[in-house]
Amino acid sequence: QVQLVESGGGLVQAGGSLRLSCEVSGRTISSVTMGWFRQAPGKEREFVAALSRSGLSTYYKVSVKDRFAVSRHNAKNTNYLQMNSLKPEDTAVYYCAASNGLRVGASELVNDYDYWGQGTQVTVSS
């Protein structure tokens, strides 16, 4: 069974940084497309970033493109979301997700992802 376990969330002041980790079990990370989503209270889950299955291409929500970076460590079977220059509006529960249906590129659509992490809270204070 594919499981995604997230970690790295927490409380940080505006301008600070956090790195979220998503450890994948049951599937090699290179066999799936990894995405990151976030959901703030009362809002829909939104796409944040993704890494193609090949690991060669990254995709970002416009508002985070210059601040966030996705990467992966194949040997650890772990995907990362490095978040820098955090803003209060980045506050949300962050979810990693994996899609085994996408073979090229990535998707920003929730329904295109097959597996989801449990979510990790990121709170950015003023």
PDB file of C-alpha atoms in Angstrom:
ATOM      1  CA  GLN A   1       0.000   0.000   0.000  1.00  0.00           C
ATOM      2  CA  VAL A   2       1.274   3.432  -0.877  1.00  0.00           C
ATOM      3  CA  GLN A   3       1.640   5.727   2.068  1.00  0.00           C
ATOM      4  CA  LEU A   4       2.846   9.286   2.264  1.00  0.00           C
ATOM      5  CA  VAL A   5       4.066  10.619   5.561  1.00  0.00           C
ATOM      6  CA  GLU A   6       4.616  14.324   5.908  1.00  0.00           C
ATOM      7  CA  SER A   7       6.710  16.211   8.376  1.00  0.00           C
ATOM      8  CA  GLY A   8       8.349  19.559   8.825  1.00  0.00           C
ATOM      9  CA  GLY A   9       5.416  21.814   9.454  1.00  0.00           C
ATOM     10  CA  GLY A  10       5.325  24.213  12.311  1.00  0.00           C
ATOM     11  CA  LEU A  11       5.153  27.796  13.396  1.00  0.00           C
ATOM     12  CA  VAL A  12       7.465  30.306  11.814  1.00  0.00           C
ATOM     13  CA  GLN A  13       7.651  34.055  11.677  1.00  0.00           C
ATOM     14  CA  ALA A  14       7.056  35.903   8.471  1.00  0.00           C
ATOM     15  CA  GLY A  15      10.171  35.848   6.367  1.00  0.00           C
ATOM     16  CA  GLY A  16      11.298  32.574   7.820  1.00  0.00           C
ATOM     17  CA  SER A  17      11.744  29.205   6.209  1.00  0.00           C
ATOM     18  CA  LEU A  18      10.505  25.677   6.581  1.00  0.00           C
ATOM     19  CA  ARG A  19      11.217  22.496   4.721  1.00  0.00           C
ATOM     20  CA  LEU A  20       8.466  19.979   4.406  1.00  0.00           C
ATOM     21  CA  SER A  21       9.272  16.355   3.812  1.00  0.00           C
ATOM     22  CA  CYS A  22       7.113  13.677   2.286  1.00  0.00           C
ATOM     23  CA  GLU A  23       8.372  10.150   2.674  1.00  0.00           C
ATOM     24  CA  VAL A  24       6.837   7.689   0.271  1.00  0.00           C
ATOM     25  CA  SER A  25       6.359   4.052   1.134  1.00  0.00           C
ATOM     26  CA  GLY A  26       5.106   1.296  -1.102  1.00  0.00           C
ATOM     27  CA  ARG A  27       6.266   2.891  -4.301  1.00  0.00           C
ATOM     28  CA  THR A  28       9.524   4.312  -5.513  1.00  0.00           C
ATOM     29  CA  ILE A  29       9.279   8.038  -5.687  1.00  0.00           C
ATOM     30  CA  SER A  30      10.540   8.058  -9.241  1.00  0.00           C
ATOM     31  CA  SER A  31       7.496   6.068 -10.302  1.00  0.00           C
ATOM     32  CA  VAL A  32       5.043   8.769  -9.300  1.00  0.00           C
ATOM     33  CA  THR A  33       4.485  12.425  -9.837  1.00  0.00           C
ATOM     34  CA  MET A  34       4.712  14.300  -6.587  1.00  0.00           C
ATOM     35  CA  GLY A  35       2.607  17.310  -5.837  1.00  0.00           C
ATOM     36  CA  TRP A  36       2.135  19.690  -2.963  1.00  0.00           C
ATOM     37  CA  PHE A  37      -1.169  21.245  -2.072  1.00  0.00           C
ATOM     38  CA  ARG A  38      -2.399  23.403   0.741  1.00  0.00           C
ATOM     39  CA  GLN A  39      -5.723  24.183   2.275  1.00  0.00           C
ATOM     40  CA  ALA A  40      -6.556  27.089   4.511  1.00  0.00           C
ATOM     41  CA  PRO A  41      -9.697  27.120   6.653  1.00  0.00           C
ATOM     42  CA  GLY A  42     -12.763  27.806   4.581  1.00  0.00           C
ATOM     43  CA  LYS A  43     -10.890  27.558   1.328  1.00  0.00           C
ATOM     44  CA  GLU A  44     -10.511  24.906  -1.303  1.00  0.00           C
ATOM     45  CA  ARG A  45      -7.415  22.828  -1.499  1.00  0.00           C
ATOM     46  CA  GLU A  46      -5.061  24.506  -3.902  1.00  0.00           C
ATOM     47  CA  PHE A  47      -2.056  23.477  -5.867  1.00  0.00           C
ATOM     48  CA  VAL A  48       1.290  24.709  -4.647  1.00  0.00           C
ATOM     49  CA  ALA A  49       4.014  22.858  -6.478  1.00  0.00           C
ATOM     50  CA  ALA A  50       4.852  19.630  -8.194  1.00  0.00           C
ATOM     51  CA  LEU A  51       7.761  17.608  -9.454  1.00  0.00           C
ATOM     52  CA  SER A  52       7.503  15.546 -12.579  1.00  0.00           C
ATOM     53  CA  ARG A  53       8.027  11.818 -12.440  1.00  0.00           C
ATOM     54  CA  SER A  54      11.373  12.230 -14.123  1.00  0.00           C
ATOM     55  CA  GLY A  55      12.437  14.721 -11.507  1.00  0.00           C
ATOM     56  CA  LEU A  56      13.505  17.058 -14.240  1.00  0.00           C
ATOM     57  CA  SER A  57      10.649  19.526 -14.208  1.00  0.00           C
ATOM     58  CA  THR A  58       9.101  21.587 -11.469  1.00  0.00           C
ATOM     59  CA  TYR A  59       5.819  23.439 -11.385  1.00  0.00           C
ATOM     60  CA  TYR A  60       4.670  26.142  -9.030  1.00  0.00           C
ATOM     61  CA  LYS A  61       1.719  28.232  -8.119  1.00  0.00           C
ATOM     62  CA  VAL A  62       2.592  31.706  -9.306  1.00  0.00           C
ATOM     63  CA  SER A  63       2.469  33.224  -5.844  1.00  0.00           C
ATOM     64  CA  VAL A  64       5.120  30.855  -4.503  1.00  0.00           C
ATOM     65  CA  LYS A  65       7.335  30.368  -7.526  1.00  0.00           C
ATOM     66  CA  ASP A  66      10.137  32.637  -6.352  1.00  0.00           C
ATOM     67  CA  ARG A  67      10.001  31.438  -2.774  1.00  0.00           C
ATOM     68  CA  PHE A  68       9.338  27.714  -2.787  1.00  0.00           C
ATOM     69  CA  ALA A  69      11.256  24.863  -4.319  1.00  0.00           C
ATOM     70  CA  VAL A  70      10.428  21.208  -4.757  1.00  0.00           C
ATOM     71  CA  SER A  71      13.057  18.535  -4.869  1.00  0.00           C
ATOM     72  CA  ARG A  72      13.512  14.904  -4.060  1.00  0.00           C
ATOM     73  CA  HIS A  73      16.072  12.563  -2.633  1.00  0.00           C
ATOM     74  CA  ASN A  74      15.704   9.311  -4.474  1.00  0.00           C
ATOM     75  CA  ALA A  75      17.698   7.212  -2.044  1.00  0.00           C
ATOM     76  CA  LYS A  76      15.475   8.369   0.797  1.00  0.00           C
ATOM     77  CA  ASN A  77      12.352   8.077  -1.326  1.00  0.00           C
ATOM     78  CA  THR A  78      11.430  11.498  -0.061  1.00  0.00           C
ATOM     79  CA  ASN A  79      10.056  14.597  -1.677  1.00  0.00           C
ATOM     80  CA  TYR A  80      10.723  18.027  -0.239  1.00  0.00           C
ATOM     81  CA  LEU A  81       9.128  21.405  -0.338  1.00  0.00           C
ATOM     82  CA  GLN A  82      11.512  24.123   0.693  1.00  0.00           C
ATOM     83  CA  MET A  83       9.613  27.229   1.674  1.00  0.00           C
ATOM     84  CA  ASN A  84      11.444  30.497   2.040  1.00  0.00           C
ATOM     85  CA  SER A  85      10.310  34.044   2.713  1.00  0.00           C
ATOM     86  CA  LEU A  86       7.125  32.744   4.213  1.00  0.00           C
ATOM     87  CA  LYS A  87       4.157  35.024   4.471  1.00  0.00           C
ATOM     88  CA  PRO A  88       1.111  34.879   6.723  1.00  0.00           C
ATOM     89  CA  GLU A  89      -0.986  34.031   3.699  1.00  0.00           C
ATOM     90  CA  ASP A  90       1.022  30.839   3.331  1.00  0.00           C
ATOM     91  CA  THR A  91      -0.610  29.575   6.499  1.00  0.00           C
ATOM     92  CA  ALA A  92      -2.451  26.372   5.714  1.00  0.00           C
ATOM     93  CA  VAL A  93      -2.389  22.651   6.072  1.00  0.00           C
ATOM     94  CA  TYR A  94       0.041  21.374   3.508  1.00  0.00           C
ATOM     95  CA  TYR A  95      -0.457  18.050   1.819  1.00  0.00           C
ATOM     96  CA  CYS A  96       1.858  16.062  -0.323  1.00  0.00           C
ATOM     97  CA  ALA A  97       0.298  13.917  -2.966  1.00  0.00           C
ATOM     98  CA  ALA A  98       1.350  11.324  -5.483  1.00  0.00           C
ATOM     99  CA  SER A  99      -0.031  10.470  -8.844  1.00  0.00           C
ATOM    100  CA  ASN A 100       0.792   7.280 -10.673  1.00  0.00           C
ATOM    101  CA  GLY A 101      -1.272   8.208 -13.686  1.00  0.00           C
ATOM    102  CA  LEU A 102       0.862  11.098 -14.824  1.00  0.00           C
ATOM    103  CA  ARG A 103       3.932  10.104 -16.758  1.00  0.00           C
ATOM    104  CA  VAL A 104       5.044  13.460 -18.022  1.00  0.00           C
ATOM    105  CA  GLY A 105       4.729  16.876 -16.524  1.00  0.00           C
ATOM    106  CA  ALA A 106       2.451  17.314 -13.574  1.00  0.00           C
ATOM    107  CA  SER A 107      -1.056  18.326 -12.658  1.00  0.00           C
ATOM    108  CA  GLU A 108      -2.464  21.013 -10.425  1.00  0.00           C
ATOM    109  CA  LEU A 109      -5.758  19.178 -10.090  1.00  0.00           C
ATOM    110  CA  VAL A 110      -6.566  17.468  -6.835  1.00  0.00           C
ATOM    111  CA  ASN A 111      -8.421  14.684  -8.589  1.00  0.00           C
ATOM    112  CA  ASP A 112      -5.374  13.708 -10.590  1.00  0.00           C
ATOM    113  CA  TYR A 113      -3.587  12.518  -7.487  1.00  0.00           C
ATOM    114  CA  ASP A 114      -4.065   9.051  -6.094  1.00  0.00           C
ATOM    115  CA  TYR A 115      -2.370   9.177  -2.724  1.00  0.00           C
ATOM    116  CA  TRP A 116      -2.267  11.823  -0.061  1.00  0.00           C
ATOM    117  CA  GLY A 117      -0.271  12.535   3.012  1.00  0.00           C
ATOM    118  CA  GLN A 118      -1.906  13.261   6.319  1.00  0.00           C
ATOM    119  CA  GLY A 119      -1.200  16.949   6.085  1.00  0.00           C
ATOM    120  CA  THR A 120       1.074  19.118   8.135  1.00  0.00           C
ATOM    121  CA  GLN A 121       0.189  22.490   9.566  1.00  0.00           C
ATOM    122  CA  VAL A 122       2.229  25.477   8.525  1.00  0.00           C
ATOM    123  CA  THR A 123       1.543  28.643  10.443  1.00  0.00           C
ATOM    124  CA  VAL A 124       3.268  31.872   9.577  1.00  0.00           C
ATOM    125  CA  SER A 125       2.955  34.612  12.126  1.00  0.00           C
ATOM    126  CA  SER A 126       3.298  38.319  11.551  1.00  0.00           C
TER     127      SER A 126
END
